[in-house]
mmCIF file of C-alpha atoms (C1' of nucleotides) in Angstrom:
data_model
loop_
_atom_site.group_PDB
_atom_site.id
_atom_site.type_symbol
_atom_site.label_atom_id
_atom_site.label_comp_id
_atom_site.label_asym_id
_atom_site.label_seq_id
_atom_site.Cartn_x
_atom_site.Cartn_y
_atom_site.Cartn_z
ATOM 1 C CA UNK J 1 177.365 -34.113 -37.810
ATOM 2 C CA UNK J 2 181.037 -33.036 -36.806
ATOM 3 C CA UNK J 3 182.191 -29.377 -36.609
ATOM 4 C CA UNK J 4 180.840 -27.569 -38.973
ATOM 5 C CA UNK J 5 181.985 -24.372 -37.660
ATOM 6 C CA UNK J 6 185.181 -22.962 -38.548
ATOM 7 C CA UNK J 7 187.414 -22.124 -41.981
ATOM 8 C CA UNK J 8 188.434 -25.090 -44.097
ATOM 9 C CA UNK J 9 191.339 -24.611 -42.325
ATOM 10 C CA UNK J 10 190.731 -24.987 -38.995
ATOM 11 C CA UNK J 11 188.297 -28.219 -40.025
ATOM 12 C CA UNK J 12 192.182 -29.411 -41.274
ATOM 13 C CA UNK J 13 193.850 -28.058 -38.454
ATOM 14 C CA UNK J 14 191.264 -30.150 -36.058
ATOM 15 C CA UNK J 15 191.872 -33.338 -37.934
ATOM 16 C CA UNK J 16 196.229 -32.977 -37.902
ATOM 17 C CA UNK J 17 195.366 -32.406 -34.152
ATOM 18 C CA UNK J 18 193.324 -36.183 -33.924
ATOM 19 C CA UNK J 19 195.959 -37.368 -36.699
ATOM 20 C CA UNK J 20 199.134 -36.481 -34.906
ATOM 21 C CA UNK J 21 197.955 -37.490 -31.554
ATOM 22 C CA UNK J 22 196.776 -41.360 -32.676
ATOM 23 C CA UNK J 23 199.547 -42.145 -35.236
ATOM 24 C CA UNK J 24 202.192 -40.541 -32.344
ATOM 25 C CA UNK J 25 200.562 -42.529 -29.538
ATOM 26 C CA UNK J 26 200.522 -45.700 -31.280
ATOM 27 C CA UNK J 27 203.858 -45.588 -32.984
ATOM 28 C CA UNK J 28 205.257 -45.132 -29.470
ATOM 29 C CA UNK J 29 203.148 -47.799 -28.471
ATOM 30 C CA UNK J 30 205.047 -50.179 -30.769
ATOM 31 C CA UNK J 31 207.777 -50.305 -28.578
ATOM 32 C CA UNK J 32 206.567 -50.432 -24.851
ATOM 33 C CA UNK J 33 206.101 -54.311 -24.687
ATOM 34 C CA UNK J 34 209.960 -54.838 -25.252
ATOM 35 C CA UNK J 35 210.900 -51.788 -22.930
ATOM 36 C CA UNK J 36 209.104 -53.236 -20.023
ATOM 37 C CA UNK J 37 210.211 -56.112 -20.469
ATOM 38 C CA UNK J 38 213.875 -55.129 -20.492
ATOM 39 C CA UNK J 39 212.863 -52.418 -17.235
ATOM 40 C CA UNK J 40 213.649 -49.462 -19.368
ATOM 41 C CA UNK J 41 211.012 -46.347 -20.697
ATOM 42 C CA UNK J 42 210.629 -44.239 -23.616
ATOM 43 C CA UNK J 43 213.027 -41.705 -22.682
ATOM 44 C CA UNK J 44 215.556 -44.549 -22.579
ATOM 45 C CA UNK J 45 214.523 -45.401 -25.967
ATOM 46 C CA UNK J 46 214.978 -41.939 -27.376
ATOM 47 C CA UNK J 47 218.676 -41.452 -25.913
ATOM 48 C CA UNK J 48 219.447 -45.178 -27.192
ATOM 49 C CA UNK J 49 217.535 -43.539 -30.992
ATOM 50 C CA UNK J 50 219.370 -40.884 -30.959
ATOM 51 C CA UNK J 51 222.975 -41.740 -29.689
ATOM 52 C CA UNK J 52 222.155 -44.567 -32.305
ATOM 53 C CA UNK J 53 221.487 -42.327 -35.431
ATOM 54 C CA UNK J 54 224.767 -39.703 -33.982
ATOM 55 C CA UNK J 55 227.290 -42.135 -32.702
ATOM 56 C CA UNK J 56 229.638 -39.861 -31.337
ATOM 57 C CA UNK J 57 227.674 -37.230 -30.645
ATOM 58 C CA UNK J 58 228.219 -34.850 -27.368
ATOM 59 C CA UNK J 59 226.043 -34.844 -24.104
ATOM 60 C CA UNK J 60 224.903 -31.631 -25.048
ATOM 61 C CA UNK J 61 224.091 -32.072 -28.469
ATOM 62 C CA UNK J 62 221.848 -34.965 -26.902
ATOM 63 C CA UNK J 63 220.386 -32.322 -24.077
ATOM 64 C CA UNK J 64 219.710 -29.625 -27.322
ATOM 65 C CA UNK J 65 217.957 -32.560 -29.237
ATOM 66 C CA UNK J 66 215.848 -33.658 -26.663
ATOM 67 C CA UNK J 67 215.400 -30.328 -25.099
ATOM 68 C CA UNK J 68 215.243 -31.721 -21.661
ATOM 69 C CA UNK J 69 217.206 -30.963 -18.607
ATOM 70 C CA UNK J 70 220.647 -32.257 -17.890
ATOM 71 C CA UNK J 71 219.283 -33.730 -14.689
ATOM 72 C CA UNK J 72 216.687 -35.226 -16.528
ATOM 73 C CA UNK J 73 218.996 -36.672 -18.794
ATOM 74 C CA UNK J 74 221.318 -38.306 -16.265
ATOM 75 C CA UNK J 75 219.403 -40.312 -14.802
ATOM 76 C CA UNK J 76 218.278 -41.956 -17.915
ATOM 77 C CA UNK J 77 222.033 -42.103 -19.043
ATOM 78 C CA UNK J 78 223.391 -42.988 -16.032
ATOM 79 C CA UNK J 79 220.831 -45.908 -16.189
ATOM 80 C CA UNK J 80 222.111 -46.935 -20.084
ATOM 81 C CA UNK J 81 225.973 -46.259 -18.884
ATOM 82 C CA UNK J 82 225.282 -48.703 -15.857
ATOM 83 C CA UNK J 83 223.560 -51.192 -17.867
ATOM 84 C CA UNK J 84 226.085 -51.366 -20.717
ATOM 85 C CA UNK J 85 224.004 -49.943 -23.583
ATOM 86 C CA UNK J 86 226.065 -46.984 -24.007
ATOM 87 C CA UNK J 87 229.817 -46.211 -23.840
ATOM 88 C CA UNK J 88 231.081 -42.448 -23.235
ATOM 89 C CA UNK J 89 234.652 -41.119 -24.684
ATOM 90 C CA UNK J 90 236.686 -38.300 -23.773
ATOM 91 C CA UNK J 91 236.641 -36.248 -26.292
ATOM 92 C CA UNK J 92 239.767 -35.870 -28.412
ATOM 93 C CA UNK J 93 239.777 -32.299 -29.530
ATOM 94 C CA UNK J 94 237.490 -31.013 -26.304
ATOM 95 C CA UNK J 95 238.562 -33.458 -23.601
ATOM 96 C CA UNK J 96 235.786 -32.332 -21.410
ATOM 97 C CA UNK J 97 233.179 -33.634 -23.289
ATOM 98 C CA UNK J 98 231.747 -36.930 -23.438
ATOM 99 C CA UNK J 99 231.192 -38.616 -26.988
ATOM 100 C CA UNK J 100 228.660 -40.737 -26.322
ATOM 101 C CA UNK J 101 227.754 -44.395 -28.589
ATOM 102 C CA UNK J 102 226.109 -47.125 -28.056
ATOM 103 C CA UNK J 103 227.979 -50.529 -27.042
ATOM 104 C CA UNK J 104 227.326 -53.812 -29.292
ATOM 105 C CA UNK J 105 224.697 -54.703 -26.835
ATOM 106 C CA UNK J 106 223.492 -51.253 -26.769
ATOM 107 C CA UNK J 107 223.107 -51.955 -30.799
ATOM 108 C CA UNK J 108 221.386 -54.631 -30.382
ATOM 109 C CA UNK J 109 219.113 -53.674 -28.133
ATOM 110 C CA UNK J 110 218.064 -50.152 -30.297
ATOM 111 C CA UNK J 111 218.219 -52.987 -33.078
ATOM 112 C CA UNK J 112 215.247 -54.923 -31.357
ATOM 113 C CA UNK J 113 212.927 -52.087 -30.531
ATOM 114 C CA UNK J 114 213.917 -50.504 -33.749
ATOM 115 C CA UNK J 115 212.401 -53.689 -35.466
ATOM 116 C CA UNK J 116 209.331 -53.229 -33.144
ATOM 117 C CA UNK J 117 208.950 -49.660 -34.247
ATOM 118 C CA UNK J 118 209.899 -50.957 -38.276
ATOM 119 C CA UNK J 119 206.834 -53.251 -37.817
ATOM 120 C CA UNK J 120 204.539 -50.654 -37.027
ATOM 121 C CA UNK J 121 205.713 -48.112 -39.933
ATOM 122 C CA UNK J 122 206.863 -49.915 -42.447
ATOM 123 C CA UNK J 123 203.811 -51.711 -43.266
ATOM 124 C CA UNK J 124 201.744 -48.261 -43.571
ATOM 125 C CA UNK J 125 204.338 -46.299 -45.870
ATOM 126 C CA UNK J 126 203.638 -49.289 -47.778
ATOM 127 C CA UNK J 127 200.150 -49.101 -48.162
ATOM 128 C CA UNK J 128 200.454 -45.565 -48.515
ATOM 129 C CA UNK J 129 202.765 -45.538 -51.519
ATOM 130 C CA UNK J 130 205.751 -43.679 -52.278
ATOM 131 C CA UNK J 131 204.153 -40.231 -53.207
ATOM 132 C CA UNK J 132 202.017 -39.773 -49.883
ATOM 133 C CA UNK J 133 205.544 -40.689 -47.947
ATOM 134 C CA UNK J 134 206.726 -37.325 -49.591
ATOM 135 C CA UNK J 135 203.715 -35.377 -48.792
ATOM 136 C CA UNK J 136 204.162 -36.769 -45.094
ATOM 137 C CA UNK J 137 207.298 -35.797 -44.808
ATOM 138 C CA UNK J 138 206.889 -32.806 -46.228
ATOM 139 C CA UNK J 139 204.448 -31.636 -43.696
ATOM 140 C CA UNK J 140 206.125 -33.486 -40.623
ATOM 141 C CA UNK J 141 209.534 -30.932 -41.644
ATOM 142 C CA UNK J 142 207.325 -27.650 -42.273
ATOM 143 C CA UNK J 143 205.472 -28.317 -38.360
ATOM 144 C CA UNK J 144 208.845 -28.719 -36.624
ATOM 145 C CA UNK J 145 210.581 -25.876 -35.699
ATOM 146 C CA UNK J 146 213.564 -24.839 -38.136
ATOM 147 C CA UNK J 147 216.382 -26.068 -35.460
ATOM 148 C CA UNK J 148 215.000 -29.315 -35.529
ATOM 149 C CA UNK J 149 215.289 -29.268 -39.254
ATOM 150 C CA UNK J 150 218.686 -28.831 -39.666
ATOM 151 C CA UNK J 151 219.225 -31.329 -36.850
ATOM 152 C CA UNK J 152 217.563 -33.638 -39.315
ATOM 153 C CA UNK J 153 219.645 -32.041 -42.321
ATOM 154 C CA UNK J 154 222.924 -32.590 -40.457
ATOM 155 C CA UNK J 155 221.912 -36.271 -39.560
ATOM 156 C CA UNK J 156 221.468 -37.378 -43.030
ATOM 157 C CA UNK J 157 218.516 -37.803 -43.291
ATOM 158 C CA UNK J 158 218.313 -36.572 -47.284
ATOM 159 C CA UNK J 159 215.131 -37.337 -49.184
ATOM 160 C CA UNK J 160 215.341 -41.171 -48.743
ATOM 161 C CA UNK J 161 212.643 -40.638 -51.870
ATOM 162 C CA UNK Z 1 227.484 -39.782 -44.000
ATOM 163 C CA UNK Z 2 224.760 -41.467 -42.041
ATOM 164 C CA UNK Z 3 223.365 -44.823 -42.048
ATOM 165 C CA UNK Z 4 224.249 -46.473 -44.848
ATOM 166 C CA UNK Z 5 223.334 -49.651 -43.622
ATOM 167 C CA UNK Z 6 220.010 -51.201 -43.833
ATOM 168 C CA UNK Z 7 217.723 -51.134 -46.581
ATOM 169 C CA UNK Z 8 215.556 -48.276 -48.075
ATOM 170 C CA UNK Z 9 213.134 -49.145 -46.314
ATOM 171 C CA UNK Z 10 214.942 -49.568 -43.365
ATOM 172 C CA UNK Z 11 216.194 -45.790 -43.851
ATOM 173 C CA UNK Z 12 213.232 -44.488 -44.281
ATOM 174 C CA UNK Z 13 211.970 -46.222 -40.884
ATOM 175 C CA UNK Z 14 214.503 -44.176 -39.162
ATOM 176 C CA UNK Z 15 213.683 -40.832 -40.645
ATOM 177 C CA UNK Z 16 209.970 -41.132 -40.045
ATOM 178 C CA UNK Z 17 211.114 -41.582 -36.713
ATOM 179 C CA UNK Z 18 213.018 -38.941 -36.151
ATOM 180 C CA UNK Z 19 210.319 -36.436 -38.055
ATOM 181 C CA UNK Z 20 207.672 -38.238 -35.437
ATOM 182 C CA UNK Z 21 209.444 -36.944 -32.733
ATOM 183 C CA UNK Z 22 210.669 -33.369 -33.871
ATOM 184 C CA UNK Z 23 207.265 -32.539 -35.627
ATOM 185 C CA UNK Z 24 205.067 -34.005 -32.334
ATOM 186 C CA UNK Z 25 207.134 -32.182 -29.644
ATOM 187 C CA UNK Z 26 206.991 -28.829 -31.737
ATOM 188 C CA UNK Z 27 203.366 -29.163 -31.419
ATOM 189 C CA UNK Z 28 202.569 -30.098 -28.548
ATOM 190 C CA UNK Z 29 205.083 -27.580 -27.175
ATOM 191 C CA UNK Z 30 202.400 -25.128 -29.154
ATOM 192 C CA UNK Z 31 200.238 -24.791 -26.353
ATOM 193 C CA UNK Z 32 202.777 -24.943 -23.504
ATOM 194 C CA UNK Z 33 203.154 -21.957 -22.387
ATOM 195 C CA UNK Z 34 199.692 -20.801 -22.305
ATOM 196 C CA UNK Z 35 198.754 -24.053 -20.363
ATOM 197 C CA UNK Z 36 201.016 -22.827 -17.941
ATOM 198 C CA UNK Z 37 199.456 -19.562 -17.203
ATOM 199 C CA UNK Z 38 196.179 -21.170 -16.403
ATOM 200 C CA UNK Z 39 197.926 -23.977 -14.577
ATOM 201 C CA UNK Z 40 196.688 -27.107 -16.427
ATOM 202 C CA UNK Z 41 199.042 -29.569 -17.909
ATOM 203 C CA UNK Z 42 198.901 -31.408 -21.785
ATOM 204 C CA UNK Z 43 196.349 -34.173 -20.039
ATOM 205 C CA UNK Z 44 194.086 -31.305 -19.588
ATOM 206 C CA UNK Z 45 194.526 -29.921 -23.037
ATOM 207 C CA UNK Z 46 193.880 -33.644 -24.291
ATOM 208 C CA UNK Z 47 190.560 -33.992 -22.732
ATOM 209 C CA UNK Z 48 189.376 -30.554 -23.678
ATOM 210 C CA UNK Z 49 190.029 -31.095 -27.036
ATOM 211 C CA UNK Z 50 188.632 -34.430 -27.739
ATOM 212 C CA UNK Z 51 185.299 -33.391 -25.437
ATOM 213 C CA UNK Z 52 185.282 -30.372 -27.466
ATOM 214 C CA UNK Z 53 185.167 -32.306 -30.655
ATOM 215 C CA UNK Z 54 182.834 -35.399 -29.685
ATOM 216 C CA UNK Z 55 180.365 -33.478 -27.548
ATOM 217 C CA UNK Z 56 178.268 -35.145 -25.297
ATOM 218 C CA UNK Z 57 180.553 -38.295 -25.416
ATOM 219 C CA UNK Z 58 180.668 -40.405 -22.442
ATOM 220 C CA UNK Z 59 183.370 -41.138 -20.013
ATOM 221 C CA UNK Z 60 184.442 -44.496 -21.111
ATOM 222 C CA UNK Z 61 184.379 -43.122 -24.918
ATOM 223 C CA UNK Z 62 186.595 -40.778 -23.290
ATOM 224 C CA UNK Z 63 188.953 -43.333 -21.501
ATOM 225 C CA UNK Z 64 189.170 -45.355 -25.032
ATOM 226 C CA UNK Z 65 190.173 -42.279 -26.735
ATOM 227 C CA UNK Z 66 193.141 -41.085 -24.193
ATOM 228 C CA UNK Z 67 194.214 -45.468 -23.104
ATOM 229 C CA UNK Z 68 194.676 -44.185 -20.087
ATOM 230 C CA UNK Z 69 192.921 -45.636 -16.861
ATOM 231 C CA UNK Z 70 190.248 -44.211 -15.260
ATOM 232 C CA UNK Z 71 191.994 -42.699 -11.923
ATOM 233 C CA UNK Z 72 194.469 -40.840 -14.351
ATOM 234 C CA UNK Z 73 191.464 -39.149 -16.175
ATOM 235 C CA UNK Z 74 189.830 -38.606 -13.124
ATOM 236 C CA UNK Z 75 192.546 -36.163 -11.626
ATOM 237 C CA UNK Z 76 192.433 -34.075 -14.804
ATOM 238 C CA UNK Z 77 188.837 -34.633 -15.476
ATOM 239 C CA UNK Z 78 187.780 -33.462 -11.762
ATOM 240 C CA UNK Z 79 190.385 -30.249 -12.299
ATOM 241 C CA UNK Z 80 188.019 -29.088 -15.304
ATOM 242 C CA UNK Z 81 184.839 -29.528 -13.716
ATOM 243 C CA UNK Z 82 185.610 -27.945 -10.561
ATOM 244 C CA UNK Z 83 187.010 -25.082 -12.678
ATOM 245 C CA UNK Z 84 183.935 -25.375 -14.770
ATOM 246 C CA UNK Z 85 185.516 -26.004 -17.939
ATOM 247 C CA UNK Z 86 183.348 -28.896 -18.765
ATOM 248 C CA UNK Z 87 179.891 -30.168 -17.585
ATOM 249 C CA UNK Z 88 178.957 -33.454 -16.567
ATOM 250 C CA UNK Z 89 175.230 -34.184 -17.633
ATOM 251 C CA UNK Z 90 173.000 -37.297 -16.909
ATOM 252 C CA UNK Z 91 172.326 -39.559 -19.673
ATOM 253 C CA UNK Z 92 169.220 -39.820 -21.092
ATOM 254 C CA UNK Z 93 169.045 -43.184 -22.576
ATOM 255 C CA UNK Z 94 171.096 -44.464 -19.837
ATOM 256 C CA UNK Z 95 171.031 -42.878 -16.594
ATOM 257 C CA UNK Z 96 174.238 -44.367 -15.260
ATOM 258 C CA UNK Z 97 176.664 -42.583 -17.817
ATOM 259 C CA UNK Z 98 178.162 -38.774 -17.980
ATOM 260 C CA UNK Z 99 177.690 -36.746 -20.834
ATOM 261 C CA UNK Z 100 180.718 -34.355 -20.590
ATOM 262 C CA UNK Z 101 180.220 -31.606 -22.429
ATOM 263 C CA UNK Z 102 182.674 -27.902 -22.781
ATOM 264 C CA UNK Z 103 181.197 -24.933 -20.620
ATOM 265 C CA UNK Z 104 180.918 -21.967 -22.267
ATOM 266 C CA UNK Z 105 184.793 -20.670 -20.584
ATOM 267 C CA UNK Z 106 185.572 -24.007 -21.531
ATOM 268 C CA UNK Z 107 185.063 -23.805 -25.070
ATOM 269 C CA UNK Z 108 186.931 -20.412 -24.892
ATOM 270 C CA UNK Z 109 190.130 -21.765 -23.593
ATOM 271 C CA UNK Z 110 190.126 -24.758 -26.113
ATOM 272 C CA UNK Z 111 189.475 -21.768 -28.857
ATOM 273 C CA UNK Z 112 192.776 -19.980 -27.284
ATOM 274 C CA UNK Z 113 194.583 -23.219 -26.964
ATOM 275 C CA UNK Z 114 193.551 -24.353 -30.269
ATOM 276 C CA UNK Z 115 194.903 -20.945 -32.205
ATOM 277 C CA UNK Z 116 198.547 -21.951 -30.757
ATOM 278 C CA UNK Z 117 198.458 -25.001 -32.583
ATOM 279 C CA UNK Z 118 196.658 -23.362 -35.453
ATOM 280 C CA UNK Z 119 199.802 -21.093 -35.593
ATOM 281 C CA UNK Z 120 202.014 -24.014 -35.401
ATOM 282 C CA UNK Z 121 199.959 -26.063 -38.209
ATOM 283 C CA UNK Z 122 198.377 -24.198 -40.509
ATOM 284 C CA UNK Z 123 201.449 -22.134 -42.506
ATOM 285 C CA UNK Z 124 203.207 -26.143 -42.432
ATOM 286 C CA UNK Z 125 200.006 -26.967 -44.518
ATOM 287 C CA UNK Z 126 200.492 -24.239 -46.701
ATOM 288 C CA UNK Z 127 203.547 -24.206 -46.686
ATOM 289 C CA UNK Z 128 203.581 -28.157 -48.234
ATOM 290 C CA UNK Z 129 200.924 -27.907 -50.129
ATOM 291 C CA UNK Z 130 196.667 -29.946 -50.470
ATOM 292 C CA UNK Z 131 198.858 -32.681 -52.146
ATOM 293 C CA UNK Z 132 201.470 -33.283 -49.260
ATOM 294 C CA UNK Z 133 198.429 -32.796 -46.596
ATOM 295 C CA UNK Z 134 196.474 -35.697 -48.475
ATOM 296 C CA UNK Z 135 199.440 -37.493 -48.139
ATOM 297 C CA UNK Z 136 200.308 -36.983 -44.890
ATOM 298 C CA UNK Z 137 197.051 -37.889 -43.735
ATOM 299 C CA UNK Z 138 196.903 -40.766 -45.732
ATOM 300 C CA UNK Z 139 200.169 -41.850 -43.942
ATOM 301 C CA UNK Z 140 199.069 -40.970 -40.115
ATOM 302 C CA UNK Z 141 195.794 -42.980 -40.782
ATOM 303 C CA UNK Z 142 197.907 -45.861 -41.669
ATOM 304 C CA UNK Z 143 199.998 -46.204 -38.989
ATOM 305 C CA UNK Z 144 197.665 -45.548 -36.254
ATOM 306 C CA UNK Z 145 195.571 -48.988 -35.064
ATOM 307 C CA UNK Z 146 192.602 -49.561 -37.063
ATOM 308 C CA UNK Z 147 190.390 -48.633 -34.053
ATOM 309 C CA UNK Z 148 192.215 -45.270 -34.156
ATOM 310 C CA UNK Z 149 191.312 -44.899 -36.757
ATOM 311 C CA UNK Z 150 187.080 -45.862 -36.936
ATOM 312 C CA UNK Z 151 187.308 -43.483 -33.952
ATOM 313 C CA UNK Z 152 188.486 -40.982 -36.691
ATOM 314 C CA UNK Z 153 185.470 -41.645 -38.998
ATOM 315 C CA UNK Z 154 182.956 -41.515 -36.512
ATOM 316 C CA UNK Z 155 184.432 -38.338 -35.367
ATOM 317 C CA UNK Z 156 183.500 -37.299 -39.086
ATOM 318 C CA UNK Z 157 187.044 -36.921 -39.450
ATOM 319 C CA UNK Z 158 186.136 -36.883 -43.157
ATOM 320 C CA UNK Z 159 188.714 -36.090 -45.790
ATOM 321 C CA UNK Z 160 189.066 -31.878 -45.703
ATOM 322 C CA UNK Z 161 190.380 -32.656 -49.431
ATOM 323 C "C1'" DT W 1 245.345 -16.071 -14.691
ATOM 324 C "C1'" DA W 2 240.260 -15.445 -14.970
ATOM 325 C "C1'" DA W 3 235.980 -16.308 -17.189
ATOM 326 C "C1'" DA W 4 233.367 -19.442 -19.741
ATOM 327 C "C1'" DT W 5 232.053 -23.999 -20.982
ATOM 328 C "C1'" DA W 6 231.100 -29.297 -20.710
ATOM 329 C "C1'" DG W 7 229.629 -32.294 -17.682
ATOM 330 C "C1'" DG W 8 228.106 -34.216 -13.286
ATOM 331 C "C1'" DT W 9 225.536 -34.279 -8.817
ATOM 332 C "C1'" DC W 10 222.392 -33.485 -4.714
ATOM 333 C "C1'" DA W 11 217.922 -32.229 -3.034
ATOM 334 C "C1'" DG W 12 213.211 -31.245 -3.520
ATOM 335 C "C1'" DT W 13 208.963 -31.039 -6.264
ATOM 336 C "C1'" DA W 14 205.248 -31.546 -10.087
ATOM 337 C "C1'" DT W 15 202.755 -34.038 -13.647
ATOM 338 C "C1'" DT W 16 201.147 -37.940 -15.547
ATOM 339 C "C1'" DA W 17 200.606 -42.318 -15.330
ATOM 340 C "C1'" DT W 18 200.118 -47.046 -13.044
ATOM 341 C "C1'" DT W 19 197.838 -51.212 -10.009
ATOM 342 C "C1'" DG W 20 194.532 -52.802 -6.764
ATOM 343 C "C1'" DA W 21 190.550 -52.610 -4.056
ATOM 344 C "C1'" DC W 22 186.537 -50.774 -3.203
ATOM 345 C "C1'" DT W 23 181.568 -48.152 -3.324
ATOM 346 C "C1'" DC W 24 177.332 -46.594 -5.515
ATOM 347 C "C1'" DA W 25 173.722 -46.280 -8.902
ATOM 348 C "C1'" DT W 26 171.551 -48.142 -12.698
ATOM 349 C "C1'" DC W 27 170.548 -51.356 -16.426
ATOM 350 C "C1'" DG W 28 169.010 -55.769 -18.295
ATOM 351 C "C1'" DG W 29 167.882 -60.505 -18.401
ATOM 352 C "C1'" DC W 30 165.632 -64.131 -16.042
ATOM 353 C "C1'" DG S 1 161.484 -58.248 -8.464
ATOM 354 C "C1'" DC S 2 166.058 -60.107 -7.957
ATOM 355 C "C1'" DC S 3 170.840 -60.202 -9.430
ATOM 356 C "C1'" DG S 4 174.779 -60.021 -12.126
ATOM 357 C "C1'" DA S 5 176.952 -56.785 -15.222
ATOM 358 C "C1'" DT S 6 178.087 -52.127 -16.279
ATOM 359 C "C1'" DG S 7 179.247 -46.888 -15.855
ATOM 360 C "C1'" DA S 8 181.230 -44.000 -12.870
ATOM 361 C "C1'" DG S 9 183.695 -42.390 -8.826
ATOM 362 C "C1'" DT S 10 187.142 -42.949 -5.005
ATOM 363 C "C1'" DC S 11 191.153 -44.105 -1.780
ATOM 364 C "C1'" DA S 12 195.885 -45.447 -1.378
ATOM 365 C "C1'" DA S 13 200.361 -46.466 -2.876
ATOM 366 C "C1'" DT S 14 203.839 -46.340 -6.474
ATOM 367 C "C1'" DA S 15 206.580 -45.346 -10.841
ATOM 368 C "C1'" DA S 16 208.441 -42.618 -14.755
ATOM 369 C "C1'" DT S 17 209.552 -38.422 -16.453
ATOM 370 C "C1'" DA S 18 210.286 -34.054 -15.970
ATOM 371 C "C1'" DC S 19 211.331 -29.612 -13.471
ATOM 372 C "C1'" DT S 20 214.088 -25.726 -10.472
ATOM 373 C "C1'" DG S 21 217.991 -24.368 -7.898
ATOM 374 C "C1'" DA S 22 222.373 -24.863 -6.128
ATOM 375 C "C1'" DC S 23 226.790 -26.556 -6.422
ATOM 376 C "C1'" DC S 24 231.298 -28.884 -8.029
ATOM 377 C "C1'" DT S 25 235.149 -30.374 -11.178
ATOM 378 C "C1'" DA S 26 237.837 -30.384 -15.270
ATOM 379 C "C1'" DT S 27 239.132 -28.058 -19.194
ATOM 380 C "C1'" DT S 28 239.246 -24.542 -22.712
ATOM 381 C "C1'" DT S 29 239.787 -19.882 -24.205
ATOM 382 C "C1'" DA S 30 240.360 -14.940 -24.053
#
DNA sequence: TAAATAGGTCAGTATTATTGACTCATCGGC
DNA sequence: GCCGATGAGTCAATAATACTGACCTATTTA
């Protein structure tokens, strides 16, 4: 005899809350084996993500994505730059920025946890069908805030449908 | 132009995990800043909410929920207790466990907490519409771990429609 | 030329998590 | 009633991720 107290509403809101915080937590989890294993974390993974999905892309275009500090961030670059997973470029129009991509063993690394994360996902939006995919990512778009949405927008990432 | 490699469902891999990470920061950030006025952190907010909806659960129920170990909890746990956010009872059946339980303040600051994320959540779920929430639900349930999601049931996580 | 911007760096700290090794109280089967 | 298993709590050390604040360099732009 859950919480029966409470709009409709919040009953809903209570069970995104429980939704988001399982599916998010074990989605991430998908991927940990193969990061420890290569001595690398989960912020390493997003920068490797993300430079992945942008090659090109600026150091502060990464910083405004992940909305974490530039100190923060260096450290886990600096780590990936060391290691050989991502390459930075002078920039040819600004030459004091860094245009940031991933290496071909950079690739192939994003390519492995990618396949761990693919393994996780793919198998639900299957189950799921098609039509709740678009409800899903529906809502994920309306709970982000608009920035993030035209991040998403300007990645390309159109209504894969 | 984006990705063009891989295939559809390869695409659509990458964009649910890009709206993972957008629409699960934007929510958790939610409840940041008033977290940081009373000086707890997201662990805190975690275990408020999940004793908040299973009362009377028990400390490992708790530890299953969160997959974290039991020192980490019992920082965050011991910071609510001595700042009488949640109670600790004796079982009854069995003497040896903890039934934690909200104090009355407690269950106040999970109400304020819980109307940041209300504000965050509930105009995306109008917003998309009962058909898109089914589906997104339907979604989340699939991709979290089948445990995840009996925990969900017993929670009477029951479909809001 | 001067201010602003992109990026990098050093130092110190906080939060959340980990592993490992214990203690204590209580339960349950023999 | 004893004894191993279990629920909970604790001490100590460490790691990953993040933060603030203060600087520095190179380059662009007004």
């Amino acid at each position: 005899m859950p919480d029966s107290r409470g709009t409709d509403m919040d009953r809903t809101v209570r069970l995104a809350q429980d939704l988001l915080f399982f599916a998010y937590r074990d989605f991430t989890n998908a991927a940990d084996v193969l990061l420890e294993e290569i001595g690398l974390g989960r912020a390493h993974h997003r920068a490797l993500h993300f430079i992945g999905r942008n090659p090109g892309m600026t150091v502060s275009e990464l910083l405004a994505i992940l909305r974490i500090t530039k100190q923060s961030l260096a450290r886990v670059l600096g780590d990936l730059v060391t290691r050989g997973f991502v390459a930075q470029a002078k920039g040819g129009a600004d030459r004091r920025q860094r245009l940031l991509t991933l290496t071909e063993s950079g690739a192939a690394l994003e390519q492995r946890l990618f396949a761990r994360q693919h393994a996780c996902l793919a198998p639900a939006f299957e189950a799921a069908g098609p039509e709740a995919f678009a409800g899903f990512q529906a809502v994920m778009r309306a709970i982000m805030d608009p920035e993030a949405r035209s991040v998403l927008d300007a990645a390309g990432d159109t209504d894969v449908r």
